[in-house]
Tab-separated table of C-alpha atoms in Angstrom:
chain	number	residue	atom	x	y	z
A	247	MET	CA	-20.576	-15.278	4.949
A	248	LYS	CA	-21.824	-13.081	2.287
A	249	ARG	CA	-18.957	-10.082	1.226
A	250	ARG	CA	-21.478	-7.766	2.461
A	251	GLY	CA	-21.868	-8.725	5.728
A	252	THR	CA	-18.275	-9.389	5.706
A	253	ALA	CA	-18.012	-5.677	5.173
A	254	VAL	CA	-20.103	-4.511	8.014
A	255	ALA	CA	-18.353	-6.702	10.295
A	256	LEU	CA	-15.057	-5.353	9.938
A	257	ALA	CA	-16.693	-2.016	9.996
A	258	THR	CA	-17.857	-2.482	13.329
A	259	LEU	CA	-14.649	-3.802	14.406
A	260	VAL	CA	-12.836	-0.472	13.372
A	261	VAL	CA	-15.373	2.033	13.571
A	262	GLY	CA	-14.276	3.326	16.034
A	263	SER	CA	-11.304	5.001	13.972
A	264	LEU	CA	-13.298	7.539	12.033
A	265	CYS	CA	-12.076	11.235	11.410
A	266	ALA	CA	-7.891	10.101	12.693
A	267	GLY	CA	-6.897	13.144	10.922
A	268	ALA	CA	-6.572	16.882	12.538
A	269	PRO	CA	-9.249	18.594	12.113
A	270	GLN	CA	-7.937	22.207	11.101
A	271	ALA	CA	-6.541	20.610	8.131
A	272	ARG	CA	-8.838	21.196	4.928
A	273	ALA	CA	-8.592	20.268	1.279
A	274	GLU	CA	-9.428	22.700	-0.698
A	275	ALA	CA	-11.614	20.992	-3.354
A	276	ARG	CA	-15.014	20.625	-1.665
A	277	ALA	CA	-17.609	17.836	-2.798
A	278	ALA	CA	-20.071	19.957	-5.098
A	279	GLU	CA	-23.483	19.338	-2.890
A	280	ALA	CA	-22.601	19.115	0.146
A	281	ASP	CA	-20.140	21.188	2.542
A	282	PHE	CA	-17.423	18.944	3.996
A	283	ASP	CA	-13.551	18.441	3.994
A	284	LEU	CA	-12.261	15.361	1.709
A	285	ASP	CA	-9.151	14.898	3.793
A	286	THR	CA	-10.860	13.932	6.761
A	287	ALA	CA	-14.265	11.955	5.375
A	288	THR	CA	-14.706	8.893	5.964
A	289	ILE	CA	-16.553	5.875	4.045
A	290	PRO	CA	-19.041	5.437	6.538
A	291	GLU	CA	-19.580	9.232	6.516
A	292	LEU	CA	-20.301	9.551	2.678
A	293	GLN	CA	-22.662	6.790	2.673
A	294	ALA	CA	-24.630	8.399	5.391
A	295	ARG	CA	-24.816	11.255	3.266
A	296	MET	CA	-25.836	9.392	0.048
A	297	ALA	CA	-28.256	7.941	1.979
A	298	ASP	CA	-29.655	11.382	3.208
A	299	GLY	CA	-29.660	12.808	-0.405
A	300	SER	CA	-27.049	15.714	0.545
A	301	LEU	CA	-24.289	13.954	-1.583
A	302	THR	CA	-23.931	12.065	-4.703
A	303	SER	CA	-21.401	9.809	-5.835
A	304	SER	CA	-20.965	12.114	-8.996
A	305	GLY	CA	-20.652	15.281	-6.830
A	306	LEU	CA	-17.635	13.548	-5.139
A	307	THR	CA	-16.345	11.964	-8.148
A	308	THR	CA	-16.375	15.373	-9.845
A	309	ALA	CA	-14.419	17.007	-6.424
A	310	TYR	CA	-11.721	14.558	-6.725
A	311	LEU	CA	-11.296	14.954	-10.005
A	312	ARG	CA	-11.542	18.436	-10.097
A	313	ARG	CA	-8.775	18.291	-7.487
A	314	THR	CA	-6.357	15.859	-9.418
A	315	LYS	CA	-7.100	18.395	-12.124
A	316	ALA	CA	-5.450	20.966	-9.928
A	317	ILE	CA	-3.053	19.171	-7.730
A	318	ASP	CA	-1.544	16.365	-9.313
A	319	PRO	CA	0.665	18.265	-11.752
A	320	THR	CA	2.629	19.373	-8.425
A	321	ILE	CA	3.188	15.746	-7.064
A	322	HIS	CA	2.712	13.468	-10.624
A	323	ALA	CA	1.037	10.812	-8.396
A	324	VAL	CA	-1.819	9.830	-10.965
A	325	LEU	CA	-1.323	8.342	-14.610
A	326	ARG	CA	-4.327	8.733	-15.596
A	327	THR	CA	-8.244	9.236	-14.981
A	328	ASP	CA	-10.471	6.914	-15.609
A	329	PRO	CA	-13.388	8.329	-18.742
A	330	THR	CA	-15.724	6.371	-17.748
A	331	ALA	CA	-15.271	7.592	-13.704
A	332	LEU	CA	-18.866	10.201	-13.775
A	333	ARG	CA	-20.641	7.187	-16.181
A	334	GLN	CA	-19.667	4.733	-13.010
A	335	ALA	CA	-20.692	7.246	-10.285
A	336	ALA	CA	-24.025	7.716	-11.984
A	337	ALA	CA	-24.832	4.106	-12.081
A	338	SER	CA	-24.356	4.289	-8.141
A	339	ASP	CA	-26.592	7.617	-7.961
A	340	VAL	CA	-29.215	5.512	-9.508
A	341	ARG	CA	-29.151	2.732	-7.044
A	342	HIS	CA	-28.931	4.756	-3.943
A	343	ARG	CA	-32.062	6.279	-4.997
A	344	ARG	CA	-33.602	2.891	-5.675
A	345	GLY	CA	-32.490	2.189	-2.164
A	346	ASP	CA	-30.092	-0.996	-4.100
A	347	VAL	CA	-26.431	0.015	-2.347
A	348	ARG	CA	-24.257	-2.697	-3.077
A	349	GLY	CA	-21.857	-1.913	0.231
A	350	PRO	CA	-20.038	0.515	1.771
A	351	LEU	CA	-17.301	0.990	-1.228
A	352	ASP	CA	-20.871	1.963	-3.675
A	353	GLY	CA	-19.982	5.174	-5.172
A	354	ILE	CA	-16.509	5.634	-3.490
A	355	PRO	CA	-13.465	6.596	-6.140
A	356	VAL	CA	-10.655	4.593	-6.006
A	357	LEU	CA	-7.680	4.577	-7.538
A	358	VAL	CA	-5.498	1.651	-8.837
A	359	LYS	CA	-1.743	0.881	-9.003
A	360	ASP	CA	-0.599	0.729	-12.431
A	361	ASN	CA	0.624	-2.750	-12.141
A	362	VAL	CA	-3.066	-4.196	-11.432
A	363	ASN	CA	-5.007	-4.825	-14.768
A	364	THR	CA	-7.903	-2.602	-15.630
A	365	ARG	CA	-9.961	-3.643	-18.897
A	366	GLY	CA	-9.796	-0.881	-21.149
A	367	MET	CA	-6.871	1.592	-19.741
A	368	PRO	CA	-3.259	0.858	-19.858
A	369	THR	CA	-1.618	-1.457	-17.043
A	370	THR	CA	2.248	-1.006	-17.385
A	371	ALA	CA	3.621	-1.105	-14.276
A	372	GLY	CA	5.661	1.762	-15.573
A	373	SER	CA	7.097	0.480	-18.700
A	374	LEU	CA	6.809	1.727	-22.370
A	375	ALA	CA	7.066	-2.176	-22.780
A	376	LEU	CA	3.867	-2.639	-21.627
A	377	ALA	CA	2.336	0.894	-22.664
A	378	GLY	CA	0.173	-0.247	-26.033
A	379	SER	CA	-2.889	-2.190	-25.694
A	380	PRO	CA	-4.480	-2.764	-22.310
A	381	PRO	CA	-5.521	-5.911	-20.749
A	382	ASP	CA	-8.254	-7.363	-22.183
A	383	ARG	CA	-9.620	-8.022	-18.467
A	384	ASP	CA	-9.655	-6.548	-15.026
A	385	ALA	CA	-7.354	-8.034	-12.376
A	386	ALA	CA	-9.706	-10.278	-10.390
A	387	LEU	CA	-9.418	-7.741	-7.229
A	388	VAL	CA	-10.419	-5.142	-10.020
A	389	THR	CA	-13.948	-6.807	-10.707
A	390	ARG	CA	-14.426	-6.874	-6.925
A	391	LEU	CA	-14.059	-3.686	-6.812
A	392	ARG	CA	-16.792	-3.193	-9.665
A	393	ASP	CA	-19.053	-5.429	-8.215
A	394	ALA	CA	-18.773	-3.512	-4.787
A	395	GLY	CA	-19.966	-0.535	-6.865
A	396	ALA	CA	-16.531	1.556	-6.302
A	397	VAL	CA	-15.739	4.184	-8.845
A	398	ILE	CA	-12.458	3.008	-10.777
A	399	LEU	CA	-11.285	6.883	-10.362
A	400	GLY	CA	-8.056	5.912	-12.225
A	401	LYS	CA	-4.277	4.387	-12.246
A	402	THR	CA	-1.166	5.720	-9.970
A	403	ASN	CA	2.362	5.997	-10.836
A	404	LEU	CA	4.502	3.495	-9.261
A	405	SER	CA	8.250	2.897	-9.066
A	406	GLU	CA	9.009	1.385	-12.415
A	407	TRP	CA	8.601	-2.861	-12.177
A	408	ALA	CA	7.700	-2.346	-8.644
A	409	ASN	CA	11.456	-1.342	-7.940
A	410	PHE	CA	12.502	-4.706	-9.114
A	411	ARG	CA	14.914	-4.067	-12.113
A	412	ALA	CA	17.936	-1.737	-11.028
A	413	ALA	CA	20.210	-2.388	-8.133
A	414	LYS	CA	20.249	1.156	-7.229
A	415	PRO	CA	16.681	2.511	-8.743
A	416	THR	CA	14.887	5.715	-7.811
A	417	SER	CA	11.355	4.793	-6.206
A	418	GLY	CA	8.182	6.682	-7.455
A	419	TRP	CA	10.347	7.128	-10.863
A	420	SER	CA	9.364	5.312	-14.133
A	421	ALA	CA	9.380	5.760	-17.560
A	422	VAL	CA	5.778	6.215	-18.214
A	423	GLY	CA	4.883	8.415	-15.405
A	424	GLY	CA	8.027	10.406	-14.426
A	425	GLN	CA	8.862	11.357	-10.785
A	426	THR	CA	5.737	10.826	-7.917
A	427	ASN	CA	6.592	13.617	-5.488
A	428	ASN	CA	6.140	13.805	-1.457
A	429	PRO	CA	3.578	15.744	-0.912
A	430	TYR	CA	4.897	17.160	2.576
A	431	VAL	CA	8.390	18.105	1.321
A	432	LEU	CA	8.069	18.035	-3.026
A	433	ASP	CA	12.065	17.538	-3.128
A	434	ARG	CA	11.561	14.129	-0.916
A	435	ASN	CA	10.634	10.514	-1.601
A	436	PRO	CA	7.837	9.017	-1.648
A	437	CYS	CA	8.742	6.044	-1.048
A	438	GLY	CA	8.463	2.804	-3.406
A	439	SER	CA	7.072	0.675	-5.050
A	440	SER	CA	3.058	1.851	-4.250
A	441	SER	CA	4.336	5.602	-4.858
A	442	GLY	CA	1.336	7.035	-6.369
A	443	SER	CA	-1.611	5.479	-4.350
A	444	GLY	CA	0.647	7.131	-1.078
A	445	ALA	CA	1.059	10.444	-2.841
A	446	ALA	CA	-2.442	10.691	-4.088
A	447	LEU	CA	-4.347	9.748	-0.307
A	448	ALA	CA	-1.777	11.940	1.154
A	449	ALA	CA	-3.320	14.697	-1.290
A	450	SER	CA	-6.313	14.116	-0.880
A	451	LEU	CA	-6.545	12.940	-4.569
A	452	ALA	CA	-8.837	9.970	-4.113
A	453	GLN	CA	-10.959	8.448	-0.823
A	454	VAL	CA	-8.900	4.910	-0.971
A	455	ALA	CA	-6.310	3.216	-3.377
A	456	ILE	CA	-4.709	-0.150	-4.281
A	457	GLY	CA	-1.187	-0.828	-3.557
A	458	THR	CA	1.009	-3.811	-3.897
A	459	GLU	CA	3.526	-5.775	-2.037
A	460	THR	CA	6.409	-8.082	-1.679
A	461	ASP	CA	8.213	-6.412	0.996
A	462	GLY	CA	7.618	-2.952	2.188
A	463	SER	CA	5.865	-1.381	-0.920
A	464	ILE	CA	2.413	-1.057	0.790
A	465	VAL	CA	3.355	0.212	3.918
A	466	CYS	CA	6.658	2.123	3.740
A	467	PRO	CA	4.875	4.614	0.600
A	468	ALA	CA	1.992	4.575	3.886
A	469	GLY	CA	4.424	5.412	6.135
A	470	MET	CA	6.317	8.028	3.921
A	471	ASN	CA	3.317	10.069	2.701
A	472	GLY	CA	1.358	10.318	6.192
A	473	VAL	CA	-1.383	7.779	5.105
A	474	VAL	CA	-2.728	3.930	6.488
A	475	GLY	CA	-1.627	0.773	4.491
A	476	HIS	CA	-2.455	-2.762	5.133
A	477	LYS	CA	-1.030	-5.721	3.617
A	478	PRO	CA	-2.511	-8.576	3.981
A	479	SER	CA	-2.069	-12.109	4.745
A	480	LEU	CA	-0.493	-14.062	1.483
A	481	GLY	CA	-3.745	-15.051	-0.046
A	482	LEU	CA	-6.346	-12.751	1.276
A	483	VAL	CA	-6.061	-11.251	-1.563
A	484	SER	CA	-6.356	-12.541	-4.961
A	485	GLN	CA	-2.935	-11.706	-7.174
A	486	ASP	CA	-4.680	-12.805	-10.701
A	487	GLY	CA	-4.039	-10.099	-13.217
A	488	VAL	CA	-1.460	-8.141	-11.304
A	489	VAL	CA	1.867	-7.727	-12.761
A	490	PRO	CA	4.063	-9.977	-10.247
A	491	ILE	CA	7.959	-10.226	-8.769
A	492	SER	CA	6.950	-13.060	-6.745
A	493	ALA	CA	3.784	-15.533	-5.809
A	494	GLU	CA	5.568	-16.232	-2.757
A	495	GLN	CA	5.444	-12.785	-1.029
A	496	ASP	CA	3.182	-10.499	-3.782
A	497	THR	CA	-0.214	-9.391	-2.253
A	498	ALA	CA	-2.191	-6.047	-3.071
A	499	GLY	CA	-3.554	-4.158	-0.386
A	500	PRO	CA	-5.594	-1.134	0.595
A	501	MET	CA	-4.592	2.453	1.567
A	502	ALA	CA	-6.167	5.222	2.839
A	503	ARG	CA	-6.515	8.023	5.270
A	504	ASN	CA	-7.742	6.450	7.441
A	505	VAL	CA	-7.876	2.537	9.242
A	506	THR	CA	-11.731	2.039	9.150
A	507	ASP	CA	-11.730	2.789	4.879
A	508	THR	CA	-8.582	0.350	4.831
A	509	ALA	CA	-10.929	-2.169	6.558
A	510	LEU	CA	-13.936	-1.849	4.769
A	511	THR	CA	-11.595	-2.030	1.131
A	512	LEU	CA	-10.247	-5.101	2.135
A	513	ALA	CA	-13.269	-6.352	2.588
A	514	ALA	CA	-14.241	-6.152	-0.850
A	515	ILE	CA	-11.316	-6.381	-2.613
A	516	GLY	CA	-10.142	-10.047	-0.322
A	517	ASP	CA	-11.642	-13.753	-0.191
A	518	ALA	CA	-14.423	-13.518	2.192
A	519	ALA	CA	-14.452	-17.281	2.803
A	520	HIS	CA	-10.467	-16.261	4.924
A	521	LEU	CA	-11.919	-12.603	6.029
A	522	PRO	CA	-12.566	-12.307	9.471
A	523	ASP	CA	-15.963	-12.828	10.494
A	524	GLU	CA	-15.716	-11.002	14.203
A	525	ARG	CA	-18.544	-8.752	15.073
A	526	THR	CA	-16.951	-7.341	18.324
A	527	ALA	CA	-17.058	-3.685	18.947
A	528	PRO	CA	-13.768	-2.135	18.241
A	529	GLY	CA	-11.790	-1.966	21.405
A	530	GLY	CA	-9.488	0.290	22.985
A	531	LEU	CA	-5.620	-0.051	24.174
A	532	ARG	CA	-6.152	-1.039	27.931
A	533	GLY	CA	-4.276	-4.550	28.844
A	534	LYS	CA	-2.999	-4.790	25.101
A	535	ARG	CA	0.103	-5.837	24.997
A	536	ILE	CA	2.707	-4.792	22.262
A	537	GLY	CA	6.418	-5.159	21.644
A	538	LEU	CA	8.156	-2.660	20.553
A	539	TRP	CA	10.600	-3.008	18.149
A	540	ARG	CA	12.990	0.022	17.820
A	541	LEU	CA	15.261	-0.635	15.034
A	542	PRO	CA	17.761	2.100	15.989
A	543	SER	CA	19.444	2.461	12.737
A	544	LEU	CA	17.099	4.232	11.586
A	545	GLY	CA	18.211	6.924	13.560
A	546	PRO	CA	17.443	9.017	17.024
A	547	GLU	CA	14.738	11.274	15.364
A	548	VAL	CA	12.682	7.972	14.472
A	549	ASP	CA	13.618	6.092	17.431
A	550	ALA	CA	12.290	9.663	19.619
A	551	VAL	CA	8.260	9.287	17.684
A	552	MET	CA	8.837	5.939	19.175
A	553	THR	CA	9.404	6.734	22.458
A	554	ARG	CA	6.659	8.915	22.197
A	555	THR	CA	4.653	6.464	20.550
A	556	ALA	CA	5.447	4.053	23.709
A	557	GLU	CA	4.383	6.447	25.953
A	558	LYS	CA	0.880	7.210	24.268
A	559	LEU	CA	-0.066	3.635	24.129
A	560	ARG	CA	0.581	2.689	27.863
A	561	SER	CA	-0.550	6.556	29.044
A	562	ALA	CA	-4.269	4.346	27.084
A	563	GLY	CA	-3.606	0.909	29.180
A	564	ALA	CA	-1.270	-0.818	26.880
A	565	GLU	CA	1.562	-2.651	28.046
A	566	VAL	CA	4.543	-2.047	25.844
A	567	VAL	CA	7.624	-4.021	26.124
A	568	GLU	CA	10.667	-3.917	23.728
A	569	VAL	CA	11.713	-6.491	21.660
A	570	THR	CA	13.882	-7.953	19.102
A	571	PRO	CA	12.726	-10.586	16.680
A	572	PRO	CA	15.147	-12.958	15.633
A	573	TYR	CA	16.605	-14.264	12.401
A	574	GLN	CA	16.485	-11.391	11.051
A	575	GLU	CA	20.475	-11.488	9.468
A	576	ARG	CA	19.162	-15.011	7.961
A	577	LEU	CA	16.712	-13.725	6.667
A	578	ALA	CA	18.195	-10.997	5.088
A	579	GLU	CA	20.728	-13.263	3.511
A	580	LEU	CA	18.035	-15.841	2.040
A	581	GLU	CA	14.677	-13.629	1.205
A	582	PHE	CA	16.383	-12.187	-2.459
A	583	PRO	CA	17.854	-14.595	-3.974
A	584	ALA	CA	14.602	-16.697	-3.928
A	585	LEU	CA	12.782	-13.886	-5.408
A	586	LEU	CA	14.998	-13.539	-8.472
A	587	SER	CA	14.238	-17.428	-9.461
A	588	GLU	CA	10.917	-16.410	-8.543
A	589	PHE	CA	10.481	-13.551	-10.280
A	590	HIS	CA	11.661	-15.467	-13.378
A	591	ARG	CA	9.125	-18.116	-13.732
A	592	ASP	CA	6.470	-15.149	-12.773
A	593	ILE	CA	6.797	-12.435	-14.603
A	594	ASP	CA	7.397	-14.869	-18.102
A	595	ALA	CA	3.660	-16.058	-16.930
A	596	TYR	CA	2.367	-12.470	-16.704
A	597	LEU	CA	3.855	-11.696	-20.053
A	598	ALA	CA	2.491	-14.325	-21.713
A	599	THR	CA	-0.970	-13.002	-21.482
A	600	ARG	CA	-0.164	-9.697	-23.188
A	601	GLU	CA	0.701	-8.054	-25.846
A	602	GLY	CA	4.719	-6.603	-26.133
A	603	PRO	CA	7.662	-8.582	-25.004
A	604	ARG	CA	6.908	-11.949	-24.031
A	605	ASN	CA	9.388	-13.012	-21.734
A	606	LEU	CA	11.934	-11.916	-19.454
A	607	THR	CA	14.739	-11.952	-21.943
A	608	GLY	CA	12.532	-9.526	-24.282
A	609	LEU	CA	12.213	-6.644	-21.717
A	610	VAL	CA	16.052	-6.553	-21.318
A	611	GLU	CA	16.539	-6.277	-24.856
A	612	PHE	CA	13.188	-3.372	-24.857
A	613	ASN	CA	15.364	-1.384	-22.337
A	614	ARG	CA	18.518	-1.670	-24.023
A	615	ALA	CA	16.933	-0.074	-27.418
A	616	HIS	CA	14.686	2.268	-25.536
A	617	PRO	CA	16.565	5.192	-23.915
A	618	ALA	CA	13.645	6.498	-22.733
A	619	GLU	CA	13.940	3.396	-20.012
A	620	ARG	CA	16.754	4.934	-18.798
A	621	THR	CA	16.375	9.028	-18.284
A	622	CYS	CA	16.875	8.244	-14.484
A	623	PHE	CA	18.358	5.302	-13.753
A	624	ALA	CA	20.337	2.798	-16.531
A	625	GLY	CA	20.654	0.143	-14.680
A	626	GLN	CA	18.372	-3.306	-14.873
A	627	GLU	CA	20.921	-5.321	-12.968
A	628	LEU	CA	17.544	-7.491	-11.447
A	629	PHE	CA	16.521	-8.579	-14.416
A	630	GLU	CA	19.593	-9.850	-15.629
A	631	ARG	CA	20.426	-11.724	-12.133
A	632	ALA	CA	16.535	-13.025	-12.389
A	633	LEU	CA	17.868	-14.578	-15.848
A	634	ALA	CA	20.929	-16.171	-14.693
A	635	ALA	CA	19.231	-17.391	-11.322
A	636	PRO	CA	18.358	-21.042	-10.378
A	637	PRO	CA	15.063	-22.309	-11.769
A	638	THR	CA	11.958	-22.527	-8.797
A	639	THR	CA	12.366	-26.453	-9.272
A	640	ASP	CA	16.344	-26.069	-8.348
A	641	PRO	CA	16.470	-28.086	-4.407
A	642	ALA	CA	18.789	-25.571	-3.547
A	643	TYR	CA	16.306	-23.095	-4.269
A	644	ARG	CA	13.428	-25.136	-2.893
A	645	ALA	CA	15.675	-25.168	0.407
A	646	MET	CA	16.485	-21.438	0.488
A	647	ARG	CA	12.457	-20.430	0.314
A	648	ALA	CA	11.642	-23.108	2.524
A	649	GLU	CA	14.036	-21.461	5.149
A	650	SER	CA	13.251	-17.892	4.915
A	651	LYS	CA	9.517	-18.927	5.070
A	652	ASP	CA	10.088	-21.542	8.543
A	653	LEU	CA	12.551	-18.489	9.611
A	654	SER	CA	10.632	-15.203	8.699
A	655	ARG	CA	7.541	-16.868	10.336
A	656	ARG	CA	9.254	-18.445	13.530
A	657	SER	CA	10.866	-14.725	14.306
A	658	ILE	CA	7.375	-13.145	14.736
A	659	ASP	CA	5.270	-16.347	16.322
A	660	GLU	CA	7.878	-16.799	18.855
A	661	THR	CA	8.277	-13.050	19.858
A	662	MET	CA	4.698	-12.989	20.214
A	663	ALA	CA	4.376	-16.115	22.722
A	664	ALA	CA	7.231	-15.272	24.548
A	665	HIS	CA	6.036	-12.233	25.370
A	666	ARG	CA	2.648	-12.851	25.360
A	667	LEU	CA	1.944	-9.909	22.493
A	668	ASP	CA	-1.533	-9.165	20.532
A	669	ALA	CA	1.118	-7.023	17.649
A	670	ILE	CA	4.483	-6.205	17.539
A	671	ALA	CA	5.454	-3.074	16.658
A	672	SER	CA	8.335	-1.085	15.185
A	673	PRO	CA	9.385	2.205	12.737
A	674	THR	CA	8.015	1.674	9.234
A	675	ASN	CA	10.004	4.590	7.743
A	676	PRO	CA	12.792	6.780	8.124
A	677	PRO	CA	12.227	10.271	7.517
A	678	ALA	CA	12.029	10.632	3.423
A	679	TRP	CA	15.423	10.999	1.970
A	680	THR	CA	15.991	13.354	-0.952
A	681	THR	CA	15.161	12.662	-4.455
A	682	ASP	CA	17.914	11.703	-6.579
A	683	CYS	CA	18.087	9.926	-9.841
A	684	ALA	CA	21.809	9.602	-9.693
A	685	ARG	CA	22.532	8.198	-5.909
A	686	GLY	CA	19.302	6.105	-6.258
A	687	ASP	CA	17.167	4.947	-2.970
A	688	ASN	CA	18.343	5.225	0.819
A	689	ASP	CA	16.128	3.120	1.587
A	690	VAL	CA	17.411	-0.119	3.761
A	691	ILE	CA	13.954	-0.180	6.077
A	692	PRO	CA	14.314	-4.267	8.008
A	693	SER	CA	10.940	-3.846	9.623
A	694	SER	CA	8.549	-5.001	6.814
A	695	THR	CA	10.680	-8.070	6.040
A	696	PRO	CA	9.260	-10.516	8.978
A	697	ALA	CA	5.897	-10.318	7.934
A	698	ALA	CA	6.740	-10.232	3.696
A	699	VAL	CA	8.251	-13.286	4.165
A	700	ALA	CA	5.962	-14.648	6.301
A	701	GLY	CA	2.907	-13.804	4.203
A	702	TYR	CA	1.605	-12.306	7.890
A	703	PRO	CA	-0.383	-8.879	7.882
A	704	SER	CA	0.997	-5.696	8.812
A	705	LEU	CA	-0.388	-2.575	8.945
A	706	SER	CA	1.338	0.912	8.993
A	707	VAL	CA	-0.770	3.931	11.151
A	708	PRO	CA	1.093	7.264	11.209
A	709	ALA	CA	2.949	8.082	14.448
A	710	GLY	CA	4.152	11.638	13.902
A	711	SER	CA	6.787	13.636	11.858
A	712	VAL	CA	10.383	14.450	11.944
A	713	ASP	CA	10.954	18.029	10.191
A	714	GLU	CA	7.815	17.906	8.311
A	715	LEU	CA	7.982	14.193	6.956
A	716	PRO	CA	6.007	11.934	8.140
A	717	VAL	CA	6.722	8.558	10.036
A	718	GLY	CA	4.375	5.456	10.347
A	719	VAL	CA	4.336	2.816	13.096
A	720	LEU	CA	4.439	-0.797	11.783
A	721	LEU	CA	2.264	-3.033	13.429
A	722	MET	CA	2.505	-7.119	12.830
A	723	ALA	CA	0.398	-10.265	13.742
A	724	GLY	CA	0.196	-14.401	13.069
A	725	ASP	CA	-1.441	-15.490	9.620
A	726	ARG	CA	-4.964	-14.169	8.993
A	727	GLU	CA	-5.242	-12.317	12.011
A	728	ASP	CA	-5.912	-9.229	9.930
A	729	GLY	CA	-8.934	-8.288	11.702
A	730	ARG	CA	-7.381	-8.049	14.769
A	731	LEU	CA	-4.938	-6.434	13.284
A	732	LEU	CA	-7.105	-3.764	12.000
A	733	THR	CA	-9.003	-3.133	15.203
A	734	LEU	CA	-5.652	-2.820	17.196
A	735	GLY	CA	-4.681	-0.215	14.166
A	736	ALA	CA	-8.062	1.652	14.603
A	737	ALA	CA	-7.512	2.274	18.663
A	738	VAL	CA	-3.437	3.215	17.599
A	739	GLU	CA	-4.558	5.404	15.422
A	740	ARG	CA	-7.747	6.943	17.817
A	741	ARG	CA	-4.325	7.586	20.353
A	742	LEU	CA	-2.258	9.022	17.972
A	743	HIS	CA	-4.076	11.262	16.120
A	744	ALA	CA	-0.871	11.830	14.181
A	745	TRP	CA	-2.546	12.727	10.537
A	746	ARG	CA	-1.813	16.214	9.598
A	747	ALA	CA	-2.288	17.546	5.952
A	748	PRO	CA	0.382	18.003	3.473
A	749	ARG	CA	2.084	21.718	3.016
A	750	TYR	CA	3.099	20.827	-0.457
A	751	LEU	CA	6.527	22.684	0.267
A	752	PRO	CA	9.167	23.054	-2.254
A	753	SER	CA	11.936	21.616	0.302
A	754	ASN	CA	12.363	21.231	4.021
A	755	THR	CA	16.485	21.890	3.784
A	756	PRO	CA	17.508	25.815	5.008
């Protein structure tokens, strides 16, 4: 199936979720040639305007660049904009005038997390160690975005090394970009590691963004910044040219303000051979069975959001049953030691393709020699533990990874089979904690782990808020169920109607 056909199929699956955001919320910036709302406009709406001539990609790109200039100094989400963005947009305008549009993303501005290689622009993973020469080629997913006609608008800040450097890091901080702030309450954390991507979307600085995840790094920033984030099935999106933690769990994925745009972006960056080929109309919730995994450890206020979520889904005809996926304690014991071994292997392989430190030992030495790498937190305990971890050829490591994959898949598969579920739902995140370099993160969030370790898809959709701070609902399903999960997510999004624009409050503490 051709990629453009796949994109149309995915759009058909989720088109009912258009404009899930609250209509009264308005971005201050307006597109130059048409009076419409950057907060709530969707890709199909933008393409319709480009088709009838009331909007150009140049006008849309200019609007986002102007908004970034005005808003980003408050949230520090965008590291740099691409100086070629307007040239890319002008080329898209020519294609639109000729009727030679490449697909739904043609002319759509996209921000890319700064651990994804972009030729001609630095790709740093937030570290000064990689701040020299840019990569000499794009990551495979960036090539796909360019082939789809997307405008690469710029690069977003992230938790340095995707939060895999220190034992107590501060999400959203990097030596290259400083601290990204949560747009809803500025002294609160945006979660990580795709912090800048989530915060930029909440602030309407791009139409869509690319994040990456090993465990929670797409879905948690999506939840905490009140946007949509999809962690694809492992292998659906190529990791070639992405700074790694673990090939056994890493994936890039799309983030947006609605499920429709998220699905269209997945269609552009994913492997067409493994994308869903379903053309059914978007369904509702009637007859769907959803397992609610409450996670009371996230607090009574989050649990109340989940109770209201369940009530709304039931009122739309869904059956919601309470579940507790098994094996979670053992998974927590197994995941991290395996990641240490895999990180040493995979980061050494990546660094060999870049100028700068050539291996993990070189990174450790670089951080010791550069005080700017220690201005928020000094530790690099995970780097040091990875150096001491057994190699991935070690039988004990192999047994650990095999057991973790088996248990994580069984935790989802057995729960879904026992309760005849269409998906499992859980809270994506607690309310954002106060950013504090001395203390570090307060982010023990177990909901993302089963799908992350299993390599199964998960999708965070806005569910509500606690004291101005967004909370997401995380949906997960079986391997390669991305299309069905997005369809269900669109129906959940329509029913909850929870998105709202941020107010950039300095604090919500009395």
